[in-house]
C-alpha positions as CSV (number, residue, x, y, z in Angstrom):
1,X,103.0,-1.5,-106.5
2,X,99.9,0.5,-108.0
3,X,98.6,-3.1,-108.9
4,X,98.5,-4.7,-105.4
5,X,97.7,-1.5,-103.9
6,X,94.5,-1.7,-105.9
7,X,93.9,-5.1,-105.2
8,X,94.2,-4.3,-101.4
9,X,91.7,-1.7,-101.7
10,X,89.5,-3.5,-103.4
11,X,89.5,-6.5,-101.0
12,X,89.2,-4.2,-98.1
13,X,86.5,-1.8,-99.2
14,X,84.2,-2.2,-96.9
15,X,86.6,-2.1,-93.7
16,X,88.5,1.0,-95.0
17,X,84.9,2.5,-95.6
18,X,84.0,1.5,-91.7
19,X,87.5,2.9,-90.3
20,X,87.0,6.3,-92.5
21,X,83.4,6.7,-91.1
22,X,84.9,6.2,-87.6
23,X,87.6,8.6,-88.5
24,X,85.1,11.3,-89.6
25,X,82.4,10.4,-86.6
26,X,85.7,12.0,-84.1
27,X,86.8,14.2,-86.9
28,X,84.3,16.3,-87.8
29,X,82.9,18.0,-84.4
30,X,86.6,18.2,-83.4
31,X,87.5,20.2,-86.1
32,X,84.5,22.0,-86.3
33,X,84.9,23.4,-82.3
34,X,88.9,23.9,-83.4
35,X,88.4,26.0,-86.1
36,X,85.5,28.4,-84.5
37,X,87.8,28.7,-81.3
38,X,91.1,30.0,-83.9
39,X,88.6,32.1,-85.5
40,X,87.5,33.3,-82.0
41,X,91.2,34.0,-81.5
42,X,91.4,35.6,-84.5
43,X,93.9,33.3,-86.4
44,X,94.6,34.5,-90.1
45,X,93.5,30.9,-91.1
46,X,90.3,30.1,-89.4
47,X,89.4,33.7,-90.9
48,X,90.2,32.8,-94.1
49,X,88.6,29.3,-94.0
50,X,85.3,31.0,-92.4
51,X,85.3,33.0,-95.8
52,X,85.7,30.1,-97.8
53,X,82.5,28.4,-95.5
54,X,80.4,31.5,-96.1
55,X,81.2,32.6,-92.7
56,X,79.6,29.5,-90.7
57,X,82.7,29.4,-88.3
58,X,81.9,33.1,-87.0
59,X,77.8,32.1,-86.7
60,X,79.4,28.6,-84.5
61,X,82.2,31.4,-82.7
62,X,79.2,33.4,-81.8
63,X,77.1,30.7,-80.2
64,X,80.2,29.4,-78.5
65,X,80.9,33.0,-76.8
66,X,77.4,33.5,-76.2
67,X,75.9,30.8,-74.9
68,X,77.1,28.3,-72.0
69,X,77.3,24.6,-72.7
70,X,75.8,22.6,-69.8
71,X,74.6,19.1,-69.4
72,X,71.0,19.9,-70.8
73,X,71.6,22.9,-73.5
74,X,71.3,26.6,-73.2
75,X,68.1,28.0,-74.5
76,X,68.4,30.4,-77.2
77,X,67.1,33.9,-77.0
78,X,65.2,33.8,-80.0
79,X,65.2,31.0,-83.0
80,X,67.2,33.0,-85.0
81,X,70.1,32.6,-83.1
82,X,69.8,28.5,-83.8
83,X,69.2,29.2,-87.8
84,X,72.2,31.4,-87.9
85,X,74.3,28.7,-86.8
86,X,74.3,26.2,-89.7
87,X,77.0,23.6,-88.2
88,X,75.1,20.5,-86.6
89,X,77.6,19.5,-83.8
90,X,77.7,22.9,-82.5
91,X,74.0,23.0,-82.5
92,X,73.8,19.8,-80.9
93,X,76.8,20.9,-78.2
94,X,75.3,24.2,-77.4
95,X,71.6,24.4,-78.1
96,X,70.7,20.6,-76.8
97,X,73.8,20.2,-74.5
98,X,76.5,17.5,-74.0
99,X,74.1,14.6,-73.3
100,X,72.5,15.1,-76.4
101,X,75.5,15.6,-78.1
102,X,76.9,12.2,-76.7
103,X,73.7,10.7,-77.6
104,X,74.7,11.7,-81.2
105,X,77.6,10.5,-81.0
106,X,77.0,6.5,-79.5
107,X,74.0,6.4,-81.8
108,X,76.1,6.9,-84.9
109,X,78.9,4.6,-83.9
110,X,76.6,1.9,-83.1
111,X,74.6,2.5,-86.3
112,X,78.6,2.2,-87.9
113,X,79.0,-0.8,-86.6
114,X,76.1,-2.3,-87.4
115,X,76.2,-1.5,-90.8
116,X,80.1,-2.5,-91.3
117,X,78.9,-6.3,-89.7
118,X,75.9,-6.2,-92.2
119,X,78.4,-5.3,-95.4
120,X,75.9,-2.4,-95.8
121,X,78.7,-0.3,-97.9
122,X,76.2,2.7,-99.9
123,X,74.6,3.3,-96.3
124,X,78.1,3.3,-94.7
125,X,79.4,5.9,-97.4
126,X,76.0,7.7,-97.2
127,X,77.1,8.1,-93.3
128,X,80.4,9.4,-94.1
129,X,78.9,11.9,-96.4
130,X,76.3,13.3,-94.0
131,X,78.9,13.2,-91.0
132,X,81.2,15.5,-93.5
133,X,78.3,17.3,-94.6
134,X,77.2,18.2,-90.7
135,X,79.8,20.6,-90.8
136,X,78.6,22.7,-92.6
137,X,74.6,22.1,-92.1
138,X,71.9,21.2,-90.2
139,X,69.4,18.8,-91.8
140,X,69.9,16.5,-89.3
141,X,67.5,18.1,-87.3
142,X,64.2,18.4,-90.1
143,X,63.1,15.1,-89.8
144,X,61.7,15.3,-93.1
145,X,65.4,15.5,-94.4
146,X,66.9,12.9,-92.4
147,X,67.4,9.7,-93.9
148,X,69.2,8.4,-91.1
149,X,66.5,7.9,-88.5
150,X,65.3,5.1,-90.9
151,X,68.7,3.7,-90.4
152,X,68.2,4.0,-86.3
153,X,64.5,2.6,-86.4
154,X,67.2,-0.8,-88.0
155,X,69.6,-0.5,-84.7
156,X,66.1,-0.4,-82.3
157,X,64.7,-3.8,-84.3
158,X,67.2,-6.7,-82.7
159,X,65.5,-9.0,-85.1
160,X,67.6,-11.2,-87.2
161,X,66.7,-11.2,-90.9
């Protein structure tokens, strides 16, 4: 069993790679805005897992409470507000607003897609890790850290190479 079960996963790499990046694209801000609205509601294991997170679901539970979510994004009092909260969707939700957030989202399942149909696998497992890795920071948004806008200046160029 063991044997063909590595043989399957071997011949299906890249497609288990493109369904797990899907998986963690829906995933991750789901589970991000679940676990700082339990540790909102005070839930002994969204406390305990914002200890074990250096308390980044209380920064996200305070943003949430604080701050309205509209169409366009709430402007924050002052930047420290938006460097307290280290957890990318919920900067993205709150601070730059549902659009922008949506925008996220379509931009990185398109750029999934296109890398699955070009058998891209590092870049497709580079995506998983940075979609994981949004939970808990922000580098998204420092251009200077963001290797995935070299990935989106691919989806903007419709040339066939």
């Amino acid at each position: 069993i063991l044997v063909n079960l590595t043989k399957f996963l071997l011949k299906n790499r890249l497609k288990i790679y493109f369904i797990l990046a899907n998986s963690m694209l829906v995933l991750c801000p789901v589970l991000s805005f679940i676990a700082a609205k339990l540790y909102c509601l005070g839930i002994p294991f969204a406390l305990s897992l914002d200890e074990f997170m250096s308390y980044r679901l209380r920064n996200v539970c305070f943003c949430m409470t604080e701050y309205p979510v509209t169409l366009f994004g709430s402007l924050f009092r002052i930047r420290c507000d938006m460097q307290i909260m280290a957890n990318l969707y919920g900067i993205l939700f709150i601070r730059y607003g549902v659009i922008a957030f949506l925008l996220f989202i379509t931009g990185f399942a398109l750029l999934i897609r296109k890398t699955y149909l070009k058998k891209n696998l590092p870049l497709l497992i580079l995506i998983i890790v940075s979609l994981v890795q949004a939970v808990s920071e922000q580098y998204f948004l420092m251009p200077y850290m963001n290797f995935t806008a070299l990935a989106f200046a691919g989806l903007l160029n419709n040339k066939k190479q």
